[in-house]
Coordinates of C-alpha atoms in Angstrom, one line a residue:
Chain H
M1 CA 2.9 27.5 -0.3
K2 CA 3.8 27.2 -4.0
A3 CA 6.9 25.7 -5.2
L4 CA 9.6 27.8 -6.3
L5 CA 11.5 26.9 -9.5
P6 CA 14.4 24.8 -8.7
L7 CA 17.7 26.6 -9.5
A8 CA 18.9 24.0 -12.0
C9 CA 15.6 24.1 -14.1
L10 CA 16.1 28.3 -14.0
L11 CA 19.7 27.1 -15.5
A12 CA 18.6 25.0 -18.0
G13 CA 15.9 28.0 -19.0
F14 CA 12.7 25.5 -18.8
A15 CA 10.0 25.9 -16.7
P16 CA 9.0 22.5 -14.7
L17 CA 5.7 20.7 -15.7
G18 CA 2.7 19.1 -13.6
S19 CA 2.3 15.4 -14.3
Q20 CA -0.4 15.7 -17.1
A21 CA 1.8 18.4 -19.0
V22 CA 4.5 16.0 -18.8
I23 CA 2.2 13.4 -20.4
D24 CA 0.7 16.0 -23.0
A25 CA 4.4 17.6 -24.1
S26 CA 5.8 14.2 -24.7
R27 CA 7.2 12.6 -27.7
P28 CA 5.7 9.0 -29.6
E29 CA 8.8 7.8 -29.2
E30 CA 9.0 7.8 -25.4
W31 CA 6.0 5.4 -25.4
R32 CA 5.8 1.5 -26.3
A33 CA 3.6 -1.2 -26.5
L34 CA 3.5 -4.3 -24.1
A35 CA 5.4 -7.2 -26.4
P36 CA 2.8 -10.2 -26.6
E37 CA 5.4 -12.5 -25.4
N38 CA 5.7 -10.7 -22.0
T39 CA 1.9 -10.6 -21.2
L40 CA -0.3 -12.7 -19.1
Y41 CA -4.0 -12.3 -19.5
M42 CA -5.8 -14.1 -16.6
E43 CA -9.7 -14.4 -16.4
V44 CA -10.6 -15.0 -12.7
G45 CA -13.8 -14.6 -11.1
G46 CA -15.4 -13.3 -14.3
N47 CA -12.7 -10.4 -14.9
T48 CA -9.5 -9.9 -16.8
V49 CA -6.2 -9.1 -15.0
V50 CA -3.4 -8.1 -17.6
F51 CA 0.3 -8.6 -16.2
E52 CA 3.5 -7.6 -17.9
L53 CA 6.5 -10.1 -17.4
A54 CA 10.1 -8.9 -16.8
P55 CA 12.4 -11.1 -18.3
E56 CA 15.3 -9.1 -18.0
L57 CA 15.1 -9.3 -14.0
A58 CA 13.9 -12.7 -13.9
P59 CA 14.7 -14.9 -17.0
R60 CA 14.6 -18.1 -15.8
T61 CA 11.3 -17.4 -13.8
V62 CA 9.5 -16.0 -16.9
G63 CA 10.7 -18.5 -18.9
N64 CA 8.9 -21.1 -16.4
I65 CA 5.7 -19.3 -16.1
R66 CA 5.3 -19.1 -20.0
T67 CA 5.8 -22.7 -20.2
L68 CA 3.1 -23.4 -17.0
V69 CA 0.7 -21.1 -19.0
R70 CA 1.2 -22.9 -22.3
E71 CA 0.4 -26.0 -20.9
R72 CA -2.7 -24.4 -19.1
Y73 CA -1.6 -25.5 -15.8
F74 CA -3.1 -22.9 -14.1
D75 CA -6.6 -23.1 -15.8
G76 CA -9.4 -24.1 -13.0
L77 CA -7.1 -23.5 -10.2
S78 CA -8.1 -20.7 -7.8
I79 CA -6.7 -18.1 -5.8
N80 CA -6.5 -19.3 -2.5
R81 CA -5.0 -16.6 -0.2
V82 CA -6.0 -13.0 0.3
Q83 CA -3.9 -11.3 3.0
D84 CA -5.1 -7.7 3.9
N85 CA -2.3 -5.1 2.9
Y86 CA -0.4 -7.7 1.8
V87 CA -0.9 -10.1 -1.1
V88 CA -3.4 -12.3 -3.0
Q89 CA -2.1 -15.6 -4.1
W90 CA -3.3 -18.4 -6.4
G91 CA -2.2 -21.8 -7.4
D92 CA -2.9 -25.4 -6.5
P93 CA -4.9 -25.9 -3.8
D94 CA -3.4 -29.1 -3.2
A95 CA 0.2 -28.3 -3.9
E96 CA 1.4 -30.2 -0.5
N97 CA -0.1 -33.3 -1.2
P98 CA 1.5 -35.2 -3.8
A99 CA -1.3 -37.4 -4.1
A100 CA -3.5 -34.9 -5.4
Q101 CA -1.3 -31.9 -6.7
R102 CA -1.3 -31.0 -10.0
R103 CA 1.1 -32.1 -12.6
Q104 CA 4.1 -29.5 -13.5
G105 CA 5.8 -29.4 -16.5
I106 CA 8.9 -28.0 -15.1
P107 CA 11.1 -29.4 -12.2
A108 CA 9.8 -28.0 -8.6
T109 CA 13.1 -26.1 -7.7
L110 CA 14.5 -23.3 -9.5
S111 CA 17.6 -21.3 -8.8
P112 CA 16.1 -18.1 -7.3
E113 CA 16.3 -14.7 -9.1
F114 CA 16.8 -12.5 -6.2
G115 CA 18.6 -10.1 -8.1
V116 CA 20.6 -10.5 -11.3
P117 CA 23.9 -8.2 -12.0
A118 CA 23.4 -4.9 -12.6
A119 CA 26.0 -4.9 -15.2
G120 CA 23.9 -5.4 -18.3
I121 CA 21.0 -3.9 -16.9
A122 CA 19.7 -0.3 -18.3
F123 CA 19.0 1.2 -14.9
T124 CA 17.7 4.8 -14.9
P125 CA 18.0 6.0 -11.5
I126 CA 15.5 8.3 -9.5
P127 CA 16.1 11.0 -6.9
G128 CA 16.6 8.9 -3.4
P129 CA 16.9 8.8 -0.3
D130 CA 15.7 5.0 -0.2
G131 CA 16.5 2.9 2.5
F132 CA 17.0 -0.2 0.6
G133 CA 19.3 1.1 -1.8
E134 CA 19.6 3.1 -5.4
P135 CA 15.9 3.4 -6.5
G136 CA 15.1 3.6 -10.0
F137 CA 13.4 1.6 -13.2
V138 CA 14.3 -1.1 -15.6
N139 CA 12.0 -1.1 -18.7
G140 CA 8.8 0.1 -16.6
F141 CA 9.4 -1.9 -13.3
A142 CA 10.4 -0.5 -10.3
A143 CA 13.9 -1.8 -8.9
T144 CA 16.3 -1.3 -6.4
R145 CA 20.5 -1.4 -7.3
K146 CA 22.8 -2.4 -4.5
N147 CA 26.0 -3.8 -4.1
G148 CA 26.1 -4.9 -7.6
A149 CA 22.9 -6.4 -8.2
V150 CA 19.5 -5.1 -9.2
W151 CA 16.2 -6.2 -8.7
A152 CA 12.5 -5.9 -9.3
T153 CA 10.8 -4.3 -5.9
H154 CA 7.6 -5.0 -4.0
C155 CA 5.8 -2.4 -5.1
Y156 CA 1.7 -2.3 -5.2
A157 CA 0.7 -4.7 -8.4
A158 CA 4.0 -6.4 -8.0
L159 CA 3.7 -10.4 -9.5
G160 CA 5.8 -12.2 -7.3
V161 CA 6.6 -16.4 -6.9
G162 CA 5.7 -17.9 -3.6
R163 CA 8.2 -20.1 -2.1
A164 CA 8.3 -22.2 0.7
E165 CA 11.3 -22.5 3.4
A166 CA 13.7 -23.3 0.5
A167 CA 14.9 -20.5 -1.4
D168 CA 14.7 -22.4 -4.7
S169 CA 11.6 -23.8 -3.7
G170 CA 9.8 -20.9 -6.1
N171 CA 9.6 -22.3 -9.5
G172 CA 6.7 -19.9 -10.9
A173 CA 3.2 -22.2 -10.2
E174 CA 2.6 -20.3 -7.1
L175 CA 2.2 -16.6 -7.9
Y176 CA 1.2 -13.6 -5.9
V177 CA 0.7 -10.1 -6.4
V178 CA 1.1 -7.1 -3.6
I179 CA -2.4 -5.2 -2.9
G180 CA -1.0 -3.2 -0.1
H181 CA 1.7 -1.1 1.2
A182 CA 4.7 -2.0 -0.5
P183 CA 6.5 -5.0 1.3
R184 CA 10.3 -4.2 0.2
H185 CA 11.6 -6.2 3.1
L186 CA 10.3 -9.1 0.8
D187 CA 13.1 -7.9 -1.8
R188 CA 15.8 -10.2 -2.2
N189 CA 13.6 -13.3 -0.6
V190 CA 11.4 -13.6 -3.2
T191 CA 11.8 -13.4 -7.0
I192 CA 9.7 -10.4 -8.7
T193 CA 8.9 -11.6 -12.2
G194 CA 6.1 -8.9 -13.3
R195 CA 3.6 -6.5 -12.4
V196 CA 0.0 -6.1 -13.2
I197 CA -0.8 -3.4 -16.1
S198 CA -4.6 -3.6 -16.0
G199 CA -7.3 -5.2 -13.4
S200 CA -5.2 -4.9 -10.1
E201 CA -8.8 -4.2 -8.6
H202 CA -10.4 -7.2 -9.5
L203 CA -7.6 -8.8 -7.4
S204 CA -7.6 -5.9 -4.2
S205 CA -11.0 -6.2 -3.9
L206 CA -11.3 -9.9 -3.0
K207 CA -12.9 -10.7 0.0
R208 CA -10.0 -11.4 2.8
G209 CA -9.1 -15.0 4.1
T210 CA -9.8 -16.0 7.7
G211 CA -7.2 -18.5 7.8
A212 CA -3.8 -18.0 8.7
L213 CA -1.8 -15.7 6.9
G214 CA -5.3 -14.9 5.1
F215 CA -5.6 -18.5 3.3
Y216 CA -9.7 -19.1 2.4
E217 CA -10.7 -21.5 5.4
T218 CA -12.8 -23.8 2.8
A219 CA -12.6 -24.5 -0.6
A220 CA -16.3 -22.5 -1.2
E221 CA -14.1 -19.2 -0.8
R222 CA -11.6 -19.8 -3.6
V223 CA -11.9 -17.9 -6.3
P224 CA -11.7 -19.8 -9.9
I225 CA -9.2 -19.2 -12.1
T226 CA -10.7 -19.6 -16.1
R227 CA -7.3 -19.6 -17.7
I228 CA -4.7 -17.9 -18.1
R229 CA -2.9 -17.2 -21.7
L230 CA 0.0 -15.7 -22.8
G231 CA -0.6 -12.5 -25.1
S232 CA 0.8 -13.9 -28.0
D233 CA -1.9 -16.7 -27.9
V234 CA -4.4 -14.4 -27.4
P235 CA -6.2 -13.3 -30.5
E236 CA -5.0 -9.6 -31.5
G237 CA -8.1 -7.7 -31.8
E238 CA -8.5 -9.3 -28.0
R239 CA -5.6 -7.7 -27.0
L240 CA -5.1 -4.8 -24.5
S241 CA -4.3 -1.6 -26.0
V242 CA -2.0 0.2 -24.1
E243 CA 0.9 2.5 -24.4
I244 CA 3.6 2.4 -21.4
M245 CA 5.8 5.5 -21.0
R246 CA 9.6 4.5 -21.4
T247 CA 11.2 5.0 -18.2
D248 CA 14.4 5.6 -19.8
S249 CA 13.0 8.9 -21.3
A250 CA 13.1 12.6 -20.9
S251 CA 9.8 12.6 -20.1
F252 CA 9.9 10.1 -17.8
R253 CA 12.4 12.1 -15.5
A254 CA 10.2 14.8 -16.0
F255 CA 7.5 13.1 -14.7
V256 CA 9.1 11.4 -11.6
D257 CA 10.0 15.6 -10.7
A258 CA 6.4 16.1 -10.9
R259 CA 5.5 13.9 -8.7
A260 CA 8.0 15.2 -6.4
H261 CA 6.0 18.9 -6.8
R262 CA 2.5 17.8 -6.9
T263 CA 1.7 22.0 -6.1
R264 CA 1.9 22.4 -10.1
D265 CA -1.0 20.0 -10.6
G266 CA -2.9 22.1 -8.3
W267 CA -5.2 21.1 -5.2
F268 CA -1.8 20.3 -3.5
D269 CA -0.9 22.9 -0.9
S270 CA 2.5 21.6 0.0
D271 CA 5.3 19.8 -2.3
S272 CA 6.8 17.0 -0.6
G273 CA 10.1 17.7 -2.6
F274 CA 10.4 14.0 -2.8
I275 CA 8.3 11.0 -4.2
D276 CA 9.2 7.0 -3.2
I277 CA 9.7 4.7 -5.8
C278 CA 6.0 3.0 -5.3
N279 CA 4.0 6.2 -5.9
V280 CA 5.8 7.0 -9.0
R281 CA 3.3 4.7 -11.4
V282 CA 4.8 4.7 -14.7
P283 CA 2.3 6.4 -16.9
Q284 CA 0.2 4.6 -19.0
R285 CA -2.4 5.6 -21.9
M286 CA -4.4 4.4 -24.7
P287 CA -2.4 4.7 -28.2
S288 CA -3.9 7.1 -30.6
R289 CA -5.5 5.4 -33.4
P290 CA -4.4 6.4 -37.0
Chain K
M1 CA 22.8 -15.1 4.2
K2 CA 22.2 -14.9 8.3
A3 CA 22.4 -11.7 9.8
L4 CA 25.4 -11.0 12.1
L5 CA 24.8 -9.3 15.5
P6 CA 25.3 -5.4 15.2
L7 CA 27.9 -4.3 17.0
A8 CA 26.2 -2.0 19.2
C9 CA 24.2 -4.9 20.4
L10 CA 27.8 -7.0 21.3
L11 CA 28.8 -4.2 23.2
A12 CA 25.5 -4.1 25.1
G13 CA 25.8 -7.8 25.5
F14 CA 22.4 -8.9 24.6
A15 CA 21.5 -10.9 21.3
P16 CA 19.0 -9.5 19.2
L17 CA 15.4 -10.7 19.0
G18 CA 12.9 -11.1 16.6
S19 CA 9.6 -9.6 16.4
Q20 CA 7.8 -12.3 18.3
A21 CA 10.4 -12.6 20.5
V22 CA 10.3 -9.0 21.3
I23 CA 6.7 -9.1 21.7
D24 CA 6.9 -12.2 24.4
A25 CA 10.0 -10.5 26.2
S26 CA 7.9 -7.3 26.6
R27 CA 6.6 -5.6 29.9
P28 CA 2.9 -5.4 30.7
E29 CA 3.5 -1.7 31.6
E30 CA 5.0 -1.4 27.7
W31 CA 1.7 -1.5 26.5
R32 CA -1.8 0.3 26.6
A33 CA -5.4 0.0 26.1
L34 CA -7.6 2.3 23.6
A35 CA -9.0 5.3 25.6
P36 CA -12.9 5.0 25.1
E37 CA -12.9 8.7 24.0
N38 CA -10.1 8.4 21.6
T39 CA -12.2 5.4 19.7
L40 CA -14.6 5.4 17.1
Y41 CA -17.0 2.3 16.2
M42 CA -17.8 2.2 12.4
E43 CA -21.2 0.0 11.7
V44 CA -20.7 -0.3 7.9
G45 CA -21.8 -2.6 5.4
G46 CA -22.8 -5.0 8.3
N47 CA -18.9 -4.8 9.9
T48 CA -17.3 -3.3 12.4
V49 CA -14.4 -0.9 11.5
V50 CA -12.8 0.5 14.9
F51 CA -10.5 3.7 14.8
E52 CA -8.5 5.5 17.1
L53 CA -8.2 9.1 17.1
A54 CA -5.1 11.2 17.3
P55 CA -6.0 14.1 19.5
E56 CA -2.1 15.3 19.9
L57 CA -1.5 15.7 16.1
A58 CA -5.2 16.8 15.1
P59 CA -6.9 18.2 18.4
R60 CA -9.3 20.8 16.5
T61 CA -10.3 17.9 13.9
V62 CA -11.0 15.2 16.6
G63 CA -13.0 17.4 18.4
N64 CA -15.2 18.4 15.5
I65 CA -15.6 14.6 15.0
R66 CA -16.4 13.6 18.3
T67 CA -19.3 16.6 17.4
L68 CA -20.4 15.0 14.5
V69 CA -20.6 11.3 15.7
R70 CA -22.0 12.4 18.9
E71 CA -25.1 14.0 17.0
R72 CA -25.2 11.1 14.8
Y73 CA -24.3 13.0 11.6
F74 CA -22.7 9.8 9.9
D75 CA -25.4 7.7 11.1
G76 CA -27.3 6.6 7.3
L77 CA -24.6 8.1 5.2
S78 CA -22.6 6.2 3.1
I79 CA -19.1 5.2 1.7
N80 CA -19.6 6.8 -1.9
R81 CA -15.7 6.7 -3.0
V82 CA -13.2 3.4 -3.1
Q83 CA -10.4 4.3 -5.2
D84 CA -8.1 1.5 -5.8
N85 CA -4.5 1.8 -4.4
Y86 CA -5.8 4.7 -2.5
V87 CA -8.6 5.5 -0.7
V88 CA -12.0 4.6 0.8
Q89 CA -14.1 7.6 1.7
W90 CA -17.4 8.7 3.4
G91 CA -19.8 11.7 4.1
D92 CA -22.8 13.2 2.4
P93 CA -23.3 12.1 -0.7
D94 CA -25.4 15.8 -1.3
A95 CA -22.6 17.5 0.3
E96 CA -22.1 19.5 -2.7
N97 CA -26.3 20.5 -2.8
P98 CA -26.8 23.1 -0.3
A99 CA -30.7 22.3 -0.7
A100 CA -30.6 18.5 0.1
Q101 CA -27.0 18.2 2.6
R102 CA -27.4 17.2 5.8
R103 CA -27.0 20.0 8.4
Q104 CA -23.5 19.9 10.4
G105 CA -23.6 21.1 13.8
I106 CA -19.9 22.5 13.2
P107 CA -18.5 25.3 11.0
A108 CA -17.9 24.3 7.7
T109 CA -14.4 25.6 7.4
L110 CA -11.7 24.8 10.1
S111 CA -8.2 25.9 10.2
P112 CA -6.3 22.9 9.1
E113 CA -3.6 20.3 10.7
F114 CA -1.7 19.7 8.7
G115 CA 1.3 19.4 11.3
V116 CA 1.6 20.7 14.9
P117 CA 4.6 22.3 16.2
A118 CA 7.2 19.7 17.2
A119 CA 8.1 21.1 20.5
G120 CA 5.8 19.4 23.4
I121 CA 5.1 16.5 21.3
A122 CA 6.9 13.3 22.5
F123 CA 8.3 11.7 19.3
T124 CA 10.1 8.5 19.1
P125 CA 12.1 8.7 15.6
I126 CA 12.9 5.5 14.3
P127 CA 16.3 4.8 11.9
G128 CA 15.8 6.8 8.6
P129 CA 17.2 7.4 5.8
D130 CA 13.2 9.0 4.7
G131 CA 12.9 10.9 2.0
F132 CA 9.8 13.1 3.7
G133 CA 11.5 14.1 7.1
E134 CA 12.4 12.4 10.3
P135 CA 10.3 9.3 10.7
G136 CA 8.9 8.5 13.9
F137 CA 6.3 7.5 16.2
V138 CA 3.8 9.3 18.6
N139 CA 1.4 7.8 20.7
G140 CA 1.1 4.8 18.0
F141 CA 0.9 7.0 15.0
A142 CA 3.2 7.0 12.3
A143 CA 4.6 10.3 11.7
T144 CA 7.0 12.9 10.2
R145 CA 9.2 15.3 11.6
K146 CA 11.0 18.4 9.8
N147 CA 11.4 22.1 10.1
G148 CA 10.1 21.9 13.4
A149 CA 6.4 20.9 12.8
V150 CA 5.4 17.3 13.2
W151 CA 2.5 15.4 11.6
A152 CA 0.6 11.9 11.6
T153 CA 1.6 10.4 8.0
H154 CA -0.2 8.6 5.1
C155 CA 0.1 4.9 6.0
Y156 CA -2.1 2.3 5.4
A157 CA -5.3 2.3 7.2
A158 CA -4.6 6.1 8.1
L159 CA -7.7 8.1 8.4
G160 CA -8.0 11.4 6.9
V161 CA -10.0 14.2 6.1
G162 CA -11.3 14.9 2.7
R163 CA -11.4 18.6 1.8
A164 CA -11.8 20.6 -1.4
E165 CA -9.6 23.5 -3.0
A166 CA -9.0 25.3 -0.2
A167 CA -7.3 24.0 2.7
D168 CA -9.4 25.2 5.4
S169 CA -12.4 23.3 3.6
G170 CA -11.7 20.1 5.9
N171 CA -14.0 20.0 8.6
G172 CA -14.4 16.3 9.3
A173 CA -17.5 15.5 7.9
E174 CA -16.0 14.0 4.8
L175 CA -13.4 11.2 6.0
Y176 CA -11.0 8.7 4.3
V177 CA -9.2 5.5 5.0
V178 CA -5.8 5.0 3.1
I179 CA -6.0 1.8 1.2
G180 CA -3.1 1.2 -0.9
H181 CA 0.5 2.1 -0.8
A182 CA 1.0 5.3 1.2
P183 CA 0.4 8.1 -0.4
R184 CA 2.9 10.4 1.6
H185 CA 2.9 13.0 -0.8
L186 CA -0.6 13.9 0.6
D187 CA 1.0 14.8 4.1
R188 CA 0.9 18.2 4.9
N189 CA -1.9 18.8 2.2
V190 CA -4.6 16.9 4.3
T191 CA -5.0 16.0 8.2
I192 CA -4.5 13.0 9.6
T193 CA -6.6 12.3 12.6
G194 CA -6.4 8.8 13.4
R195 CA -6.1 5.2 12.1
V196 CA -8.0 1.6 11.8
I197 CA -7.3 -0.3 14.8
S198 CA -9.5 -3.5 13.8
G199 CA -11.7 -4.4 10.4
S200 CA -9.4 -2.5 8.1
E201 CA -10.1 -5.2 5.8
H202 CA -13.8 -4.6 5.3
L203 CA -12.8 -1.0 3.7
S204 CA -10.2 -2.1 1.9
S205 CA -12.2 -5.0 0.0
L206 CA -15.1 -3.1 -1.0
K207 CA -16.0 -3.0 -4.6
R208 CA -13.8 -0.2 -6.5
G209 CA -16.1 2.8 -8.0
T210 CA -16.2 3.3 -11.4
G211 CA -16.2 6.9 -11.6
A212 CA -14.0 9.8 -11.9
L213 CA -11.6 9.7 -8.6
G214 CA -12.9 6.0 -7.6
F215 CA -16.5 7.5 -6.7
Y216 CA -19.6 5.1 -7.3
E217 CA -21.4 6.0 -10.1
T218 CA -25.1 5.5 -8.6
A219 CA -26.3 5.4 -5.3
A220 CA -27.1 1.7 -5.4
E221 CA -23.4 1.1 -5.1
R222 CA -22.7 3.4 -2.1
V223 CA -22.1 1.3 1.2
P224 CA -24.3 2.3 4.0
I225 CA -23.2 3.6 7.2
T226 CA -25.6 2.3 9.9
R227 CA -23.9 4.4 12.6
I228 CA -20.8 5.6 14.4
R229 CA -20.3 5.5 18.0
L230 CA -17.7 7.2 20.3
G231 CA -15.9 4.5 22.1
S232 CA -17.4 6.4 25.4
D233 CA -20.7 5.8 24.3
V234 CA -20.6 2.0 23.7
P235 CA -21.3 -0.4 26.3
E236 CA -18.0 -1.5 28.2
G237 CA -18.5 -4.8 27.3
E238 CA -19.3 -4.4 23.6
R239 CA -15.8 -2.6 23.2
L240 CA -12.6 -4.0 21.7
S241 CA -10.3 -5.4 23.7
V242 CA -6.8 -4.9 22.1
E243 CA -4.0 -3.7 23.7
I244 CA -1.4 -1.4 21.8
M245 CA 2.2 -1.7 22.4
R246 CA 3.4 1.5 23.5
T247 CA 5.9 3.7 20.7
D248 CA 8.1 5.2 23.1
S249 CA 9.0 1.6 25.1
A250 CA 12.1 0.0 24.5
S251 CA 10.1 -2.9 23.2
F252 CA 9.1 -1.0 20.5
R253 CA 12.4 0.4 19.4
A254 CA 13.6 -3.4 19.5
F255 CA 10.5 -4.3 17.3
V256 CA 11.6 -2.2 14.8
D257 CA 14.9 -3.2 14.8
A258 CA 14.0 -6.7 14.5
R259 CA 11.2 -5.6 11.7
A260 CA 14.6 -4.3 9.5
H261 CA 16.4 -7.9 10.4
R262 CA 13.8 -10.5 9.4
T263 CA 16.2 -13.1 8.9
R264 CA 15.8 -13.2 12.9
D265 CA 12.3 -14.4 12.2
G266 CA 13.0 -17.3 10.1
W267 CA 12.2 -17.8 6.4
F268 CA 13.6 -14.8 5.4
D269 CA 17.0 -15.5 3.5
S270 CA 18.6 -11.6 3.6
D271 CA 17.7 -8.7 5.6
S272 CA 16.9 -5.4 4.1
G273 CA 18.8 -3.9 7.3
F274 CA 16.1 -1.1 7.0
I275 CA 12.0 -0.9 7.4
D276 CA 9.8 1.7 6.5
I277 CA 7.9 3.4 8.8
C278 CA 4.8 2.3 6.8
N279 CA 5.9 -1.3 7.4
V280 CA 6.5 -1.1 11.1
R281 CA 2.9 -1.8 12.2
V282 CA 2.5 -1.1 16.2
P283 CA 1.9 -4.4 17.4
Q284 CA -1.6 -4.9 18.8
R285 CA -2.8 -7.9 21.0
M286 CA -5.6 -9.2 22.8
P287 CA -5.1 -7.9 26.8
S288 CA -4.4 -11.1 29.3
R289 CA -7.1 -11.8 31.5
P290 CA -6.8 -11.7 35.3

């Protein structure tokens, strides 16, 4: 059952491309590098995980995280929670013990960023339906728009801000990464502040915790964080060389369409005709050397 | 921002319950046990993973798997592929080498079960929208209905049948489990034949393979499968004691509604008003002892 050409394509006079063909046909200006000030390098358990921060969607939280990283708050702390099909979470295991907790150079509370005003955010919609709102992308980040607000969405590898009962209790000192099916019901309940660009497998393959909510039951199980650095503090030669497809580009729009029509790629027998936002996965590539 | 009572609930004269309250208020007949002939026990890497098979949705494949298990086809084989945010896959690492491959007591090809006729399948719809079709459940299995067909859906922990290029090349001897965001674009392209009931964390936490498609590059990395047994061949005292909420019950309908309105459970600040099928996660519990 091969896909028929959509009428719109015939009218426009071009043949629809498979996802690799879209990437191959893209123009150099449809790709961008990581901005060093928006990149985190986390050394954990002998591996490196690289994150991109989303200052457009969570400016205050990103500011807090930059401060915490620069003052080396996370260095020597640990991953304390690994819950299957949910999250990996790190921070100060003594966070709830005022006598033992590590000092933070930021206030304990932060006005939450569960959504920002949609006006002024360059949002690229993708085809729905989507039960949570209007799906789309903001500069590489999967996002949802609804009722005049836009927020980064809990897809696999999203970087979120842990919080306690109070909505303003997440200041960026306790962070988590999604390692299972997108828990989008968490959207608008916690702030998403970035996403993993490289090394998610070093988090998702960690031993699951056997305590409540997947917390490790013993200190020995915790996975030590050697350090987290901001990209701008990493020597240029040690930075990750990666290019990310611009999500406001024509090639990205064609890529999303190709993901909904996988028979163009071969092997697939049947097209779903649809792709959900968390399965789009923005293309990345190694930059071509001059 | 607490949820307002939906009008329908006010008219019906009951207050909507949170998910734990739904479980607590359920009646005994709204739960079922695992049928031993539809249960697999996989001993792998020193752990046990328990699966429920879905004979209603993939009768021929389930028949093949029962035959392979009974003739101990899988015993001594291995997990050969672990691809991050995708699948764990096992079978005969020599499957493509006719001289070395293990003998199978079933034909090499099988007419695929990418969907079965919807007529005659007891399908419990859940609220959409859903871009892939009409979402619902069939006796505990997340499923999609569209154009007169119904198929088990690729949610986290779904058990699928690996295949090569030809649609009929998946006979059940090569199996995989979803360990990432639901790859529902695979629906109707491979047969889903069951799901993990217990122990998915022993698969999802395995070291990722570094070869193409996440295959392990060396034989030493493969994770040995000690044996797979059908529940009916496991001594009764060693079987997993678990009850699964019937997905055609009133309590399950109330549970799905509660998952779309998480503020009823506390902590949540904002309801999504929607839950996608792969985040419903059918309730399980230990049976109460007489």
